[in-house]
mmCIF file of C-alpha atoms in Angstrom:
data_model
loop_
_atom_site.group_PDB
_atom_site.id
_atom_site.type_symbol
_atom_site.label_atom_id
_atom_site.label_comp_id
_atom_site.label_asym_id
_atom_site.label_seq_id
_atom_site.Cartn_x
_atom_site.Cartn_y
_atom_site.Cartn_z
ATOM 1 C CA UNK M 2 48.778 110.487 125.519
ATOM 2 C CA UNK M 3 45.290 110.014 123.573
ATOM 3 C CA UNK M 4 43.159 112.180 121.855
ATOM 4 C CA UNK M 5 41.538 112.996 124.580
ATOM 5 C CA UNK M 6 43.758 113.354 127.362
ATOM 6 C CA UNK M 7 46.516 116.421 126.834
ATOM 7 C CA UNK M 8 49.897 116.872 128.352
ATOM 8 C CA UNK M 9 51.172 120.233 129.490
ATOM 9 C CA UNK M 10 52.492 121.702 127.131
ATOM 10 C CA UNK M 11 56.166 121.645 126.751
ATOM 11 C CA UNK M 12 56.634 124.596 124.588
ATOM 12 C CA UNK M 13 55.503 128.310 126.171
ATOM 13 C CA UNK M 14 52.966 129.810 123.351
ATOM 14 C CA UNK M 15 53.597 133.553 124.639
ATOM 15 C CA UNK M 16 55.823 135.147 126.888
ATOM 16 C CA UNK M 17 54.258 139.214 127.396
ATOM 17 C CA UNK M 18 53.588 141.798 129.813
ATOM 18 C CA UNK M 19 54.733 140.154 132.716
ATOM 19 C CA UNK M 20 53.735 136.884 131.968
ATOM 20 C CA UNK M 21 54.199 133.170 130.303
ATOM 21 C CA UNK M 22 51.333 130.907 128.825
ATOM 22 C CA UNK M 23 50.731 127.343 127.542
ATOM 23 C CA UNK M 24 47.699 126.928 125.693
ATOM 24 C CA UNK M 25 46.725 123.739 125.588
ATOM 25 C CA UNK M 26 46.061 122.328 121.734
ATOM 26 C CA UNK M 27 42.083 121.570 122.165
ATOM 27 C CA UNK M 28 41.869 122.825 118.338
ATOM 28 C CA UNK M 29 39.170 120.052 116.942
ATOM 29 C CA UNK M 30 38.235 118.971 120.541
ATOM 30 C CA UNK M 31 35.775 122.250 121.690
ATOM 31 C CA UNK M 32 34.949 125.393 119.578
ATOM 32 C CA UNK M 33 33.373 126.869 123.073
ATOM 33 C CA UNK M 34 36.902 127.053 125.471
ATOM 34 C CA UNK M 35 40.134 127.697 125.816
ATOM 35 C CA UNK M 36 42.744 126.158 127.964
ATOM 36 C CA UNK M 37 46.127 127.999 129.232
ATOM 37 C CA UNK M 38 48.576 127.397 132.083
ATOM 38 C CA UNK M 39 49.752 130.347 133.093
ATOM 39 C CA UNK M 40 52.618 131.687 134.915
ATOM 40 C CA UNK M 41 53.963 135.092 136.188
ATOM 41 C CA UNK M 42 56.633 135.851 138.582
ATOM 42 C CA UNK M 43 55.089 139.029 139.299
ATOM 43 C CA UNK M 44 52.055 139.756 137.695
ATOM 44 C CA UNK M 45 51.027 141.591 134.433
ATOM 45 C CA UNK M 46 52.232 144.750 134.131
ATOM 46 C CA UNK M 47 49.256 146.267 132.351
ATOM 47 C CA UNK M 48 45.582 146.551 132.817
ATOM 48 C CA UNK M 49 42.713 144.764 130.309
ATOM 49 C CA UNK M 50 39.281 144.232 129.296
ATOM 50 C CA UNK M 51 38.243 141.361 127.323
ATOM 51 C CA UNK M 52 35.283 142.053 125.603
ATOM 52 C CA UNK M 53 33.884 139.039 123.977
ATOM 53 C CA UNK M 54 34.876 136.380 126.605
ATOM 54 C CA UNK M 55 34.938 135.503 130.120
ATOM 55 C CA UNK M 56 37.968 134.180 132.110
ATOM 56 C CA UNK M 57 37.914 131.468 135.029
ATOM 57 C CA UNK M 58 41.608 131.672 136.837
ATOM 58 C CA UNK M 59 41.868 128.550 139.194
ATOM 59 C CA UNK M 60 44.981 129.069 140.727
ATOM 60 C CA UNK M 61 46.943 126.116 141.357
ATOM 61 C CA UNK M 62 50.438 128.144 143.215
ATOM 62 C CA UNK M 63 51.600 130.896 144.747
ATOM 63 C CA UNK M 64 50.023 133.885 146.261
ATOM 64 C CA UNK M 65 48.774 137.644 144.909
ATOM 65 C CA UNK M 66 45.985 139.513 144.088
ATOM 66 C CA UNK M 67 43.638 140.354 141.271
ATOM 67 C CA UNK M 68 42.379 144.014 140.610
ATOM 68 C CA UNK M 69 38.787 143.891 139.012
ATOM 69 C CA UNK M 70 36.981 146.811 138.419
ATOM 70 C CA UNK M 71 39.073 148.668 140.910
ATOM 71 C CA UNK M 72 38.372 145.837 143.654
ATOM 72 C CA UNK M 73 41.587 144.158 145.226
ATOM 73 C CA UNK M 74 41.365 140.577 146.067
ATOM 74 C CA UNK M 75 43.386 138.421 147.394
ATOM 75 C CA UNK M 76 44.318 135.213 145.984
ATOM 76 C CA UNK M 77 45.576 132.032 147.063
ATOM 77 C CA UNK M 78 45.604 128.119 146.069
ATOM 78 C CA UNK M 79 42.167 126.659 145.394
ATOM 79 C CA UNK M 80 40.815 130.122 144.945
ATOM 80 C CA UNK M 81 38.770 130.584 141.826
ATOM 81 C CA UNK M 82 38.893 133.908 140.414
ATOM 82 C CA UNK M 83 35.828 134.670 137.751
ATOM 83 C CA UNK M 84 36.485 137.744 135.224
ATOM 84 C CA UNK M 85 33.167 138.090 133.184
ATOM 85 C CA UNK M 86 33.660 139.931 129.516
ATOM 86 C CA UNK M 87 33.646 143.614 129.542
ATOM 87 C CA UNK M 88 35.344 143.873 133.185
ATOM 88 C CA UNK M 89 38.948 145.874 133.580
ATOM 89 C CA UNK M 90 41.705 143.305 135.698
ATOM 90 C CA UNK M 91 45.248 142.967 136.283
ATOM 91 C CA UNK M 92 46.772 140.887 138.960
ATOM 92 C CA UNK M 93 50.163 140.412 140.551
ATOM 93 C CA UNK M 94 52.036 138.288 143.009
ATOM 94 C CA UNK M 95 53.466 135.160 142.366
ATOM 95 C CA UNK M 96 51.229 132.846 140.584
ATOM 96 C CA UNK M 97 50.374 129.616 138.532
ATOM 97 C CA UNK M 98 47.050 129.435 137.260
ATOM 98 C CA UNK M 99 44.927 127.703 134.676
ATOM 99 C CA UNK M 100 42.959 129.612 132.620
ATOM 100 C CA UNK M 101 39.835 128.724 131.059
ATOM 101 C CA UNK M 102 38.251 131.076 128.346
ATOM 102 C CA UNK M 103 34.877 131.121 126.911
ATOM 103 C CA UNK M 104 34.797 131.436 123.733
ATOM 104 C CA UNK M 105 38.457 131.312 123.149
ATOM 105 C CA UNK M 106 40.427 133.709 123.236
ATOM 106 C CA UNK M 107 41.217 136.244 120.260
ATOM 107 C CA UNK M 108 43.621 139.250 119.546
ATOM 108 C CA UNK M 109 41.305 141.817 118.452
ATOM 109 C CA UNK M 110 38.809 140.943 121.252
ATOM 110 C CA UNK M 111 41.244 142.352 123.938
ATOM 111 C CA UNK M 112 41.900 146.111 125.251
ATOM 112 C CA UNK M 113 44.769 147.451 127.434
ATOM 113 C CA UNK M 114 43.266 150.289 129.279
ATOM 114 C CA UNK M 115 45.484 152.867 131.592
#
């Protein structure tokens, strides 16, 4: 592949709380996104806020449900699902989704609340 054009990953970058990620190596390419596959074969097991970015989850397989701000919704291929910073989510089900995250993503910027 080019410069410009990125395989999937082949290596998983984390593996926690219910759930596996690729992050895609767009280091040098954009300073404003990140890029993740993301799989889970039953959802994350805790509940966050990310407070200095937003999430996009385009959900490519599988079924579930995302739990923002104490609204359920139901998820399902070609559904987008839109997380802006400073909002509490979880999700479950069965799902692979790629993840976009603006700016990227940080430690110290994320919360697990009960």
């Amino acid at each position: 592949m080019g410069y410009y054009v990125l395989p999937q990953p082949e290596e998983t970058t984390f593996d926690r709380a219910g759930v596996k990620g690729k992050l895609f190596p767009t280091f040098g390419l954009t300073a404003e996104a990140q890029f993740t596959l993301v799989e889970t074969e039953v959802g994350q097991n805790i509940t966050l806020m990310e407070h200095d970015c937003d999430l996009a989850y385009y959900i490519l397989e599988g079924d579930g449900q995302f739990t923002i701000d104490n609204t359920v919704e139901e998820c399902h291929p070609g559904n987008l699902v839109v997380i802006p910073m400073g909002t509490k989510f979880t999700y479950s089900g069965r799902l692979k989704m790629f993840e976009v995250c603006t700016p990227p993503w940080e430690e110290e910027q994320e919360e697990t609340v009960l």
